[in-house]
Structure formats: structure tokens, C-alpha cells
mmCIF file of C-alpha atoms and ligand atoms in Angstrom:
data_model
loop_
_atom_site.group_PDB
_atom_site.id
_atom_site.type_symbol
_atom_site.label_atom_id
_atom_site.label_comp_id
_atom_site.label_asym_id
_atom_site.label_seq_id
_atom_site.Cartn_x
_atom_site.Cartn_y
_atom_site.Cartn_z
ATOM 1 C CA MET A 18 191.771 146.387 43.973
ATOM 2 C CA PRO A 19 191.950 144.485 47.275
ATOM 3 C CA PRO A 20 194.536 141.724 47.470
ATOM 4 C CA ILE A 21 193.190 138.321 46.554
ATOM 5 C CA ARG A 22 194.794 135.346 48.236
ATOM 6 C CA THR A 23 195.466 132.146 46.398
ATOM 7 C CA PRO A 24 193.252 129.268 47.529
ATOM 8 C CA SER A 25 196.235 127.323 48.844
ATOM 9 C CA PHE A 26 196.982 127.638 52.517
ATOM 10 C CA THR A 27 199.443 126.128 54.921
ATOM 11 C CA ARG A 28 198.738 124.157 58.069
ATOM 12 C CA ARG A 29 200.029 127.143 59.970
ATOM 13 C CA GLU A 30 197.515 129.479 58.317
ATOM 14 C CA LEU A 31 194.714 127.104 59.166
ATOM 15 C CA LEU A 32 195.834 127.102 62.799
ATOM 16 C CA THR A 33 196.012 130.902 62.687
ATOM 17 C CA ALA A 34 192.454 131.073 61.385
ATOM 18 C CA VAL A 35 191.260 128.746 64.130
ATOM 19 C CA GLY A 36 193.279 130.736 66.685
ATOM 20 C CA SER A 37 191.768 134.035 65.505
ATOM 21 C CA ALA A 38 188.254 132.620 65.765
ATOM 22 C CA THR A 39 188.978 131.408 69.295
ATOM 23 C CA ALA A 40 190.391 134.777 70.312
ATOM 24 C CA LEU A 41 187.344 136.562 68.903
ATOM 25 C CA SER A 42 184.866 134.398 70.807
ATOM 26 C CA ALA A 43 186.923 134.791 73.994
ATOM 27 C CA THR A 44 186.692 138.588 73.626
ATOM 28 C CA ASN A 45 182.934 138.387 73.128
ATOM 29 C CA VAL A 46 182.495 136.283 76.239
ATOM 30 C CA ALA A 47 184.712 138.618 78.254
ATOM 31 C CA GLY A 48 182.729 141.632 77.106
ATOM 32 C CA SER A 49 184.932 144.685 77.587
ATOM 33 C CA SER A 50 188.430 143.476 78.175
ATOM 34 C CA GLU A 51 190.779 146.421 78.774
ATOM 35 C CA THR A 52 194.037 144.665 77.937
ATOM 36 C CA SER A 53 195.019 144.835 74.300
ATOM 37 C CA VAL A 54 196.872 141.902 72.825
ATOM 38 C CA GLN A 55 200.014 142.728 70.839
ATOM 39 C CA GLU A 56 200.227 140.422 67.848
ATOM 40 C CA ALA A 57 202.244 140.219 64.656
ATOM 41 C CA THR A 58 202.772 137.836 61.766
ATOM 42 C CA LEU A 59 205.935 137.069 59.827
ATOM 43 C CA HIS A 60 204.560 136.201 56.408
ATOM 44 C CA VAL A 61 206.740 134.802 53.615
ATOM 45 C CA ARG A 62 205.626 133.467 50.225
ATOM 46 C CA VAL A 63 208.202 131.295 48.486
ATOM 47 C CA TYR A 64 208.373 130.805 44.686
ATOM 48 C CA PRO A 65 210.655 128.280 43.029
ATOM 49 C CA GLY A 66 212.168 129.291 39.705
ATOM 50 C CA PRO A 67 213.607 127.164 36.895
ATOM 51 C CA VAL A 68 216.435 124.776 37.808
ATOM 52 C CA SER A 69 219.315 123.189 35.898
ATOM 53 C CA VAL A 70 218.970 119.977 33.895
ATOM 54 C CA PHE A 71 221.192 118.242 36.477
ATOM 55 C CA THR A 72 218.737 119.145 39.207
ATOM 56 C CA TRP A 73 215.896 117.679 37.117
ATOM 57 C CA LEU A 74 217.827 114.460 36.731
ATOM 58 C CA ARG A 75 218.555 114.163 40.438
ATOM 59 C CA ASN A 76 214.881 114.527 41.316
ATOM 60 C CA GLY A 77 211.765 112.519 40.485
ATOM 61 C CA TRP A 78 209.043 113.241 37.955
ATOM 62 C CA SER A 79 206.707 114.634 40.628
ATOM 63 C CA HIS A 80 209.246 117.357 41.393
ATOM 64 C CA PHE A 81 209.395 118.214 37.716
ATOM 65 C CA VAL A 82 205.611 118.559 37.530
ATOM 66 C CA SER A 83 205.277 120.628 40.709
ATOM 67 C CA GLY A 84 208.350 122.781 40.041
ATOM 68 C CA TRP A 85 209.340 122.196 43.666
ATOM 69 C CA PHE A 86 212.671 120.363 43.867
ATOM 70 C CA ASP A 87 214.535 119.107 46.952
ATOM 71 C CA VAL A 88 216.759 122.178 46.994
ATOM 72 C CA HIS A 89 213.714 124.476 47.087
ATOM 73 C CA ARG A 90 212.148 122.482 49.909
ATOM 74 C CA ASP A 91 215.389 122.589 51.900
ATOM 75 C CA ALA A 92 215.683 126.359 51.452
ATOM 76 C CA MET A 93 212.058 126.920 52.434
ATOM 77 C CA ALA A 94 212.338 124.654 55.496
ATOM 78 C CA ALA A 95 215.396 126.629 56.626
ATOM 79 C CA VAL A 96 213.451 129.893 56.318
ATOM 80 C CA GLU A 97 210.492 128.444 58.198
ATOM 81 C CA THR A 98 212.679 127.230 61.082
ATOM 82 C CA ALA A 99 214.476 130.583 61.299
ATOM 83 C CA LEU A 100 211.191 132.509 61.455
ATOM 84 C CA GLU A 101 209.838 130.172 64.138
ATOM 85 C CA ARG A 102 212.994 130.802 66.166
ATOM 86 C CA ILE A 103 212.491 134.567 65.826
ATOM 87 C CA ALA A 104 208.829 134.268 66.824
ATOM 88 C CA THR A 105 209.724 132.268 69.941
ATOM 89 C CA TYR A 106 212.439 134.754 70.877
ATOM 90 C CA ALA A 107 210.175 137.750 70.254
ATOM 91 C CA GLU A 108 207.378 136.346 72.408
ATOM 92 C CA ALA A 109 209.819 135.802 75.280
ATOM 93 C CA ASN A 110 211.795 139.052 74.964
ATOM 94 C CA SER A 111 209.444 141.827 73.889
ATOM 95 C CA SER A 112 206.092 143.434 74.548
ATOM 96 C CA LEU A 113 204.547 141.149 71.936
ATOM 97 C CA ASP A 114 202.104 138.565 73.228
ATOM 98 C CA HIS A 115 201.959 136.483 70.093
ATOM 99 C CA VAL A 116 204.054 136.245 66.946
ATOM 100 C CA GLU A 117 202.778 134.021 64.171
ATOM 101 C CA THR A 118 204.786 132.716 61.246
ATOM 102 C CA SER A 119 203.381 131.822 57.855
ATOM 103 C CA VAL A 120 205.576 130.404 55.108
ATOM 104 C CA GLU A 121 203.671 129.492 51.960
ATOM 105 C CA ALA A 122 204.839 127.355 49.069
ATOM 106 C CA CYS A 123 203.659 129.104 45.892
ATOM 107 C CA ASP A 124 203.334 128.169 42.243
ATOM 108 C CA PRO A 125 206.629 128.347 40.356
ATOM 109 C CA VAL A 126 207.879 131.330 38.423
ATOM 110 C CA ASP A 127 209.224 130.437 34.974
ATOM 111 C CA PHE A 128 211.614 132.015 32.494
ATOM 112 C CA SER A 129 208.813 134.163 31.053
ATOM 113 C CA LEU A 130 209.688 136.444 33.986
ATOM 114 C CA VAL A 131 212.684 137.672 32.044
ATOM 115 C CA THR A 132 212.564 139.467 28.721
ATOM 116 C CA PRO A 133 215.400 138.867 26.260
ATOM 117 C CA ASP A 134 215.258 142.421 24.900
ATOM 118 C CA SER A 135 216.130 143.962 28.265
ATOM 119 C CA PHE A 136 218.785 141.355 29.147
ATOM 120 C CA SER A 137 216.978 141.116 32.467
ATOM 121 C CA LEU A 138 218.293 137.582 32.875
ATOM 122 C CA PHE A 139 221.590 139.071 34.010
ATOM 123 C CA SER A 140 220.438 142.265 35.702
ATOM 124 C CA GLN A 141 219.560 142.012 39.384
ATOM 125 C CA GLU A 142 217.455 145.160 39.225
ATOM 126 C CA ALA A 143 215.483 144.055 36.149
ATOM 127 C CA LEU A 144 214.925 140.593 37.630
ATOM 128 C CA LEU A 145 213.650 142.081 40.895
ATOM 129 C CA ASP A 146 211.406 144.508 38.996
ATOM 130 C CA ALA A 147 209.995 141.632 36.941
ATOM 131 C CA PHE A 148 209.382 139.611 40.111
ATOM 132 C CA HIS A 149 207.679 142.644 41.679
ATOM 133 C CA GLU A 150 205.403 142.835 38.634
ATOM 134 C CA GLU A 151 204.698 139.094 38.824
ATOM 135 C CA VAL A 152 203.604 139.447 42.476
ATOM 136 C CA HIS A 153 201.254 142.280 41.515
ATOM 137 C CA ASP A 154 199.951 140.349 38.470
ATOM 138 C CA ARG A 155 199.115 137.426 40.756
ATOM 139 C CA GLN A 156 197.324 139.917 43.038
ATOM 140 C CA VAL A 157 199.088 138.633 46.125
ATOM 141 C CA ASN A 158 200.602 141.921 47.317
ATOM 142 C CA MET A 159 199.369 142.224 50.906
ATOM 143 C CA GLY A 160 201.308 145.158 52.311
ATOM 144 C CA SER A 161 203.633 143.410 54.750
ATOM 145 C CA THR A 162 204.659 140.139 53.141
ATOM 146 C CA CYS A 163 208.086 138.989 51.983
ATOM 147 C CA HIS A 164 208.074 137.331 48.553
ATOM 148 C CA LEU A 165 211.122 135.088 48.196
ATOM 149 C CA LEU A 166 212.134 133.926 44.724
ATOM 150 C CA LEU A 167 214.452 130.898 44.609
ATOM 151 C CA TRP A 168 216.257 131.646 41.327
ATOM 152 C CA TRP A 169 218.857 129.628 39.424
ATOM 153 C CA ASN A 170 221.700 131.366 37.627
ATOM 154 C CA ALA A 171 225.187 130.313 38.694
ATOM 155 C CA LEU A 172 226.907 132.697 36.293
ATOM 156 C CA ASN A 173 224.998 135.843 37.113
ATOM 157 C CA TYR A 174 227.576 138.151 38.685
ATOM 158 C CA ASP A 175 225.168 141.077 39.017
ATOM 159 C CA LEU A 176 222.688 138.976 41.003
ATOM 160 C CA GLY A 177 225.434 137.246 42.984
ATOM 161 C CA TYR A 178 223.995 135.089 45.755
ATOM 162 C CA GLY A 179 220.880 137.226 45.802
ATOM 163 C CA GLY A 180 219.416 140.617 46.515
ATOM 164 C CA THR A 181 216.407 142.587 47.721
ATOM 165 C CA ARG A 182 214.409 145.070 45.683
ATOM 166 C CA ALA A 183 214.602 148.793 46.502
ATOM 167 C CA PRO A 184 212.927 150.975 47.622
ATOM 168 C CA ASN A 185 210.619 148.390 49.272
ATOM 169 C CA THR A 186 213.656 146.791 50.916
ATOM 170 C CA HIS A 187 211.767 145.705 54.006
ATOM 171 C CA VAL A 188 208.141 144.808 54.531
ATOM 172 C CA GLY A 189 206.295 147.900 55.672
ATOM 173 C CA ALA A 190 208.924 150.264 54.226
ATOM 174 C CA LEU A 191 206.394 151.525 51.708
ATOM 175 C CA GLU A 192 202.716 151.921 52.546
ATOM 176 C CA GLY A 193 200.752 149.003 51.085
ATOM 177 C CA GLU A 194 203.794 147.493 49.390
ATOM 178 C CA ASP A 195 205.352 144.112 50.129
ATOM 179 C CA SER A 196 209.034 143.237 49.682
ATOM 180 C CA GLN A 197 210.585 141.076 46.986
ATOM 181 C CA THR A 198 213.867 139.284 47.466
ATOM 182 C CA ILE A 199 215.845 136.691 45.494
ATOM 183 C CA ALA A 200 218.093 133.881 46.719
ATOM 184 C CA ASN A 201 220.229 132.596 43.835
ATOM 185 C CA LEU A 202 220.305 128.878 44.640
ATOM 186 C CA GLY A 203 221.964 128.214 41.292
ATOM 187 C CA ALA A 204 224.994 130.094 42.612
ATOM 188 C CA THR A 205 225.058 128.689 46.141
ATOM 189 C CA GLU A 206 224.644 125.122 44.851
ATOM 190 C CA ALA A 207 227.195 125.432 42.040
ATOM 191 C CA TRP A 208 229.901 127.310 43.944
ATOM 192 C CA ASP A 209 229.339 126.351 47.557
ATOM 193 C CA SER A 210 227.140 123.873 49.403
ATOM 194 C CA ARG A 211 223.640 123.083 50.588
ATOM 195 C CA ALA A 212 224.573 124.662 53.936
ATOM 196 C CA VAL A 213 225.280 127.953 52.137
ATOM 197 C CA THR A 214 222.019 127.556 50.178
ATOM 198 C CA ARG A 215 220.066 127.321 53.440
ATOM 199 C CA ASN A 216 221.853 130.299 54.969
ATOM 200 C CA ILE A 217 221.432 132.519 51.921
ATOM 201 C CA ALA A 218 217.700 131.726 51.765
ATOM 202 C CA ILE A 219 217.420 132.815 55.421
ATOM 203 C CA HIS A 220 219.757 135.794 54.842
ATOM 204 C CA GLU A 221 217.791 137.252 51.905
ATOM 205 C CA THR A 222 214.470 136.729 53.678
ATOM 206 C CA LEU A 223 215.635 138.425 56.876
ATOM 207 C CA HIS A 224 216.835 141.499 54.960
ATOM 208 C CA THR A 225 213.116 142.217 54.482
ATOM 209 C CA PHE A 226 212.453 142.031 58.238
ATOM 210 C CA LEU A 227 215.272 144.425 59.168
ATOM 211 C CA SER A 228 215.765 148.170 58.795
ATOM 212 C CA PRO A 229 218.822 150.372 59.460
ATOM 213 C CA ASP A 230 217.311 151.949 62.600
ATOM 214 C CA VAL A 231 216.749 148.625 64.401
ATOM 215 C CA VAL A 232 220.097 147.215 63.276
ATOM 216 C CA GLU A 233 221.862 150.311 64.613
ATOM 217 C CA GLU A 234 220.273 149.819 68.019
ATOM 218 C CA VAL A 235 221.781 146.357 68.259
ATOM 219 C CA VAL A 236 225.236 146.541 66.646
ATOM 220 C CA ASP A 237 225.851 150.297 66.425
ATOM 221 C CA SER A 238 225.974 150.087 62.618
ATOM 222 C CA ARG A 239 223.225 150.402 60.015
ATOM 223 C CA CYS A 240 224.325 147.364 57.998
ATOM 224 C CA ASP A 241 222.265 144.137 58.313
ATOM 225 C CA HIS A 242 225.287 141.923 57.601
ATOM 226 C CA ASN A 243 227.004 143.090 60.791
ATOM 227 C CA LEU A 244 224.305 141.268 62.782
ATOM 228 C CA GLY A 245 226.037 138.051 61.772
ATOM 229 C CA THR A 246 228.757 136.122 63.530
ATOM 230 C CA ALA A 247 231.913 134.212 62.593
ATOM 231 C CA VAL A 248 232.916 132.079 65.561
ATOM 232 C CA ARG A 249 236.104 130.013 65.778
ATOM 233 C CA VAL A 250 234.913 126.546 66.751
ATOM 234 C CA ASP A 251 238.369 124.977 66.523
ATOM 235 C CA GLU A 252 241.890 125.983 65.499
ATOM 236 C CA ASP A 253 241.231 126.356 61.789
ATOM 237 C CA THR A 254 237.420 126.415 61.531
ATOM 238 C CA LEU A 255 235.087 129.385 61.544
ATOM 239 C CA GLU A 256 231.354 128.889 61.947
ATOM 240 C CA VAL A 257 229.278 131.521 60.182
ATOM 241 C CA SER A 258 225.652 132.438 60.935
ATOM 242 C CA PRO A 259 223.126 133.449 58.220
ATOM 243 C CA MET A 260 223.436 137.270 58.151
ATOM 244 C CA ALA A 261 227.240 137.000 57.902
ATOM 245 C CA THR A 262 227.164 134.379 55.139
ATOM 246 C CA ALA A 263 229.202 135.634 52.117
ATOM 247 C CA TYR A 264 230.599 138.472 54.279
ATOM 248 C CA ALA A 265 232.663 136.765 56.983
ATOM 249 C CA GLY A 266 235.866 136.088 55.043
ATOM 250 C CA PRO A 267 238.419 138.172 53.177
ATOM 251 C CA ASP A 268 237.113 139.943 50.064
ATOM 252 C CA GLU A 269 238.724 137.547 47.608
ATOM 253 C CA TYR A 270 237.849 134.428 45.599
ATOM 254 C CA GLY A 271 237.316 131.545 47.998
ATOM 255 C CA GLY A 272 237.421 133.719 51.114
ATOM 256 C CA GLY A 273 234.746 131.888 53.093
ATOM 257 C CA THR A 274 232.075 131.399 50.436
ATOM 258 C CA ARG A 275 233.533 131.033 46.927
ATOM 259 C CA TRP A 276 232.421 134.597 46.147
ATOM 260 C CA HIS A 277 232.298 137.507 48.554
ATOM 261 C CA GLY A 278 229.145 139.586 48.919
ATOM 262 C CA THR A 279 229.154 143.061 47.379
ATOM 263 C CA GLY A 280 227.054 144.778 50.064
ATOM 264 C CA CYS A 281 228.118 146.635 53.220
ATOM 265 C CA TYR A 282 230.068 144.927 55.993
ATOM 266 C CA ASP A 283 232.647 145.692 58.650
ATOM 267 C CA HIS A 284 234.131 142.793 60.578
ATOM 268 C CA ASP A 285 234.909 145.110 63.506
ATOM 269 C CA SER A 286 231.190 145.910 63.751
ATOM 270 C CA PHE A 287 230.022 142.287 63.475
ATOM 271 C CA ALA A 288 228.016 141.003 66.432
ATOM 272 C CA HIS A 289 230.983 138.642 66.823
ATOM 273 C CA HIS A 290 233.988 137.949 64.587
ATOM 274 C CA ASP A 291 236.984 135.929 65.736
ATOM 275 C CA GLY A 292 239.140 136.886 62.721
ATOM 276 C CA TYR A 293 239.770 134.707 59.670
ATOM 277 C CA GLU A 294 243.547 134.327 59.929
ATOM 278 C CA ASP A 295 244.496 130.628 59.588
ATOM 279 C CA ALA A 296 240.856 129.722 58.969
ATOM 280 C CA GLU A 297 240.874 126.862 56.483
ATOM 281 C CA ASN A 298 237.452 125.417 57.089
ATOM 282 C CA TRP A 299 234.244 127.351 56.925
ATOM 283 C CA GLU A 300 231.065 125.957 58.400
ATOM 284 C CA TYR A 301 227.606 127.438 58.087
ATOM 285 C CA THR A 302 225.035 127.239 60.844
ATOM 286 C CA THR A 303 221.375 128.109 60.338
ATOM 287 C CA GLU A 304 221.267 129.196 64.016
ATOM 288 C CA LEU A 305 220.616 132.926 64.130
ATOM 289 C CA SER A 306 222.939 135.123 66.167
ATOM 290 C CA ASP A 307 221.503 136.761 69.283
ATOM 291 C CA ALA A 308 221.968 140.118 67.523
ATOM 292 C CA THR A 309 219.819 138.933 64.594
ATOM 293 C CA LEU A 310 217.109 137.708 66.956
ATOM 294 C CA GLU A 311 217.162 141.003 68.844
ATOM 295 C CA ALA A 312 217.081 143.196 65.713
ATOM 296 C CA THR A 313 214.271 141.266 64.017
ATOM 297 C CA THR A 314 212.302 141.395 67.279
ATOM 298 C CA LEU A 315 212.712 145.178 67.409
ATOM 299 C CA TYR A 316 211.615 145.306 63.759
ATOM 300 C CA ILE A 317 208.449 143.315 64.483
ATOM 301 C CA GLU A 318 207.595 145.554 67.449
ATOM 302 C CA ARG A 319 208.180 148.728 65.472
ATOM 303 C CA TYR A 320 206.784 147.858 62.057
ATOM 304 C CA LEU A 321 204.558 144.786 62.235
ATOM 305 C CA ALA A 322 202.753 144.776 65.581
HETATM 306 ZN ZN1 LIG B 402 222.835 140.548 52.278
#
């Protein structure tokens, strides 16, 4: 069955549609133009999940009805800004003529996603599988889209700050199959800060626009996290960029983020790491490292153009 899009669309999509129509008519007028235009779109659909009672109380009734709370909007805005930055960089530093971004706010996902009999509430794999099924049930699988679930479970060790479903770990990895990824905002909000929430939302999304081959070309390592940076901005402060978030400090409780990530990392292979000795303050910037911009650009050229 062909994918069916939900009737909702973003301003950006509308502009894309208008842009496409303009491009088409320009081609018709030109007749037989020999130059082919290299285009690509970074498409992300964002789904809020259930939130804690405290989050309900801090927000208004309209948030409760829509299922979209301030924390979800902040996370989505961070993703949108990061993708726009990548698109701008890619247009200036690659063979691509035009890179479009589309970040859609989708209807919420509720607790019916998880089944009590499989304990999927506390299994990252089961949660990702259930989210994958939800995307297919909604008939919004498009082949090269990232579906980002903003989940809420502060005590889920297996999920941690988030994770991406395998084997469709990046969009385009499997023919006709999108990617599904989860950012656990319940964990980032409970244990860390809104700055970490923003960075993890970007981090989990960008995993789906990166593959080991492009990462290796940039940092000589096949691990996405090594694209990140930890830069000493003063004597005792390290500033961490999104792909290094949860991986920049020592592997111990409170080393950087409250919990350390469980994926691959090697500080010696990081795009830049100033060392965490004497670092008492950790700051999180949503600015992407040059290595991240370069690797995602290579990814777009290779897999999305
Ligand atoms: Zn990661």
C-alpha cells in the first residue's frame, strides 16, 4: 500500500510544494535544460508521548488536550534549528544545490504503545519495535523519514537517554523503510536539564542521518558519538555539543550528564576533546560541531540526494 500522509502540514512543507511547482514550470519554460539539480530533504516527524503529572501541572489545559507540552516544543525546535543549520552547511559545502528540511509535529503516542505482558515499558528494543509498528499502522512510513518519539520514563535504565531502532538505524539503510528513534525526555528532564533535553533530541535524530562509512571519513572512527566535541571554555567548564552529549565525561555517575551513555565512544577519536580533568561545570550547546555538519552532509549526498 502506498504511504498516506496525514492531512497536517507545516509551513515549510507548503513552501516546498510551492517551490516544487515553481521549479517545474521553470523547467517547462526552459525546455531541455541539461543541468540536473541535486536536491534532498531532511524529513523528521515528531511524536510526543505521555508526560509526568508534574509536567501537566506546569502547563496549561491546551497543552493537556493537544498532548504537546513546552518540553516537547523545545525539543522539536532544537531539532528543527539543527537540521536548518545542516541544510545551510550542505548547500554551501557540497554538490547539492538545495537541501530542504521538514519537521512535522504529529499526533501524540499514548501508553497503549506498550503492552504489559511483554514488559515493553522497560525494554528499549520492545518500545522501538512498538513505535515502528505504530508508524506503519498510521501509514506514514515514507522510506527516508526519521520518526522521533519524545518518551517519558526517568527510571528506564534500558532505554537510558534514548536509542535508535536496528536494523533501520539510519534513513535509507533499508529499502523503503524509515528510521525510528526515541529521546527519553523523562530522563533528561529528571536527571539533567533542558539544555541536555535539547541536545539529546538533536543527538537521537542525527543518528538516523549518519552511517559508519560517512563518520569514518570525517573522524577516522565508525562511531557517531566521536563526531561530538567537548571544548574547555574556561578553567573548570567544558562545553559539549549534541553528538557528544552523555559521552564526553568519565563513565561514572555524574560524569558530565548524570548518567553516561552505553554506546560506543573514544575521547581520543572525538572531533575535539580537551580532557575532563578538573572540569566541574558542564555546559551543553546546540551548535553542531564542524565534524557533525561534514558527516551529515556526506550522508545526504550519498543516501538522500
Ligand atoms: Zn547516541
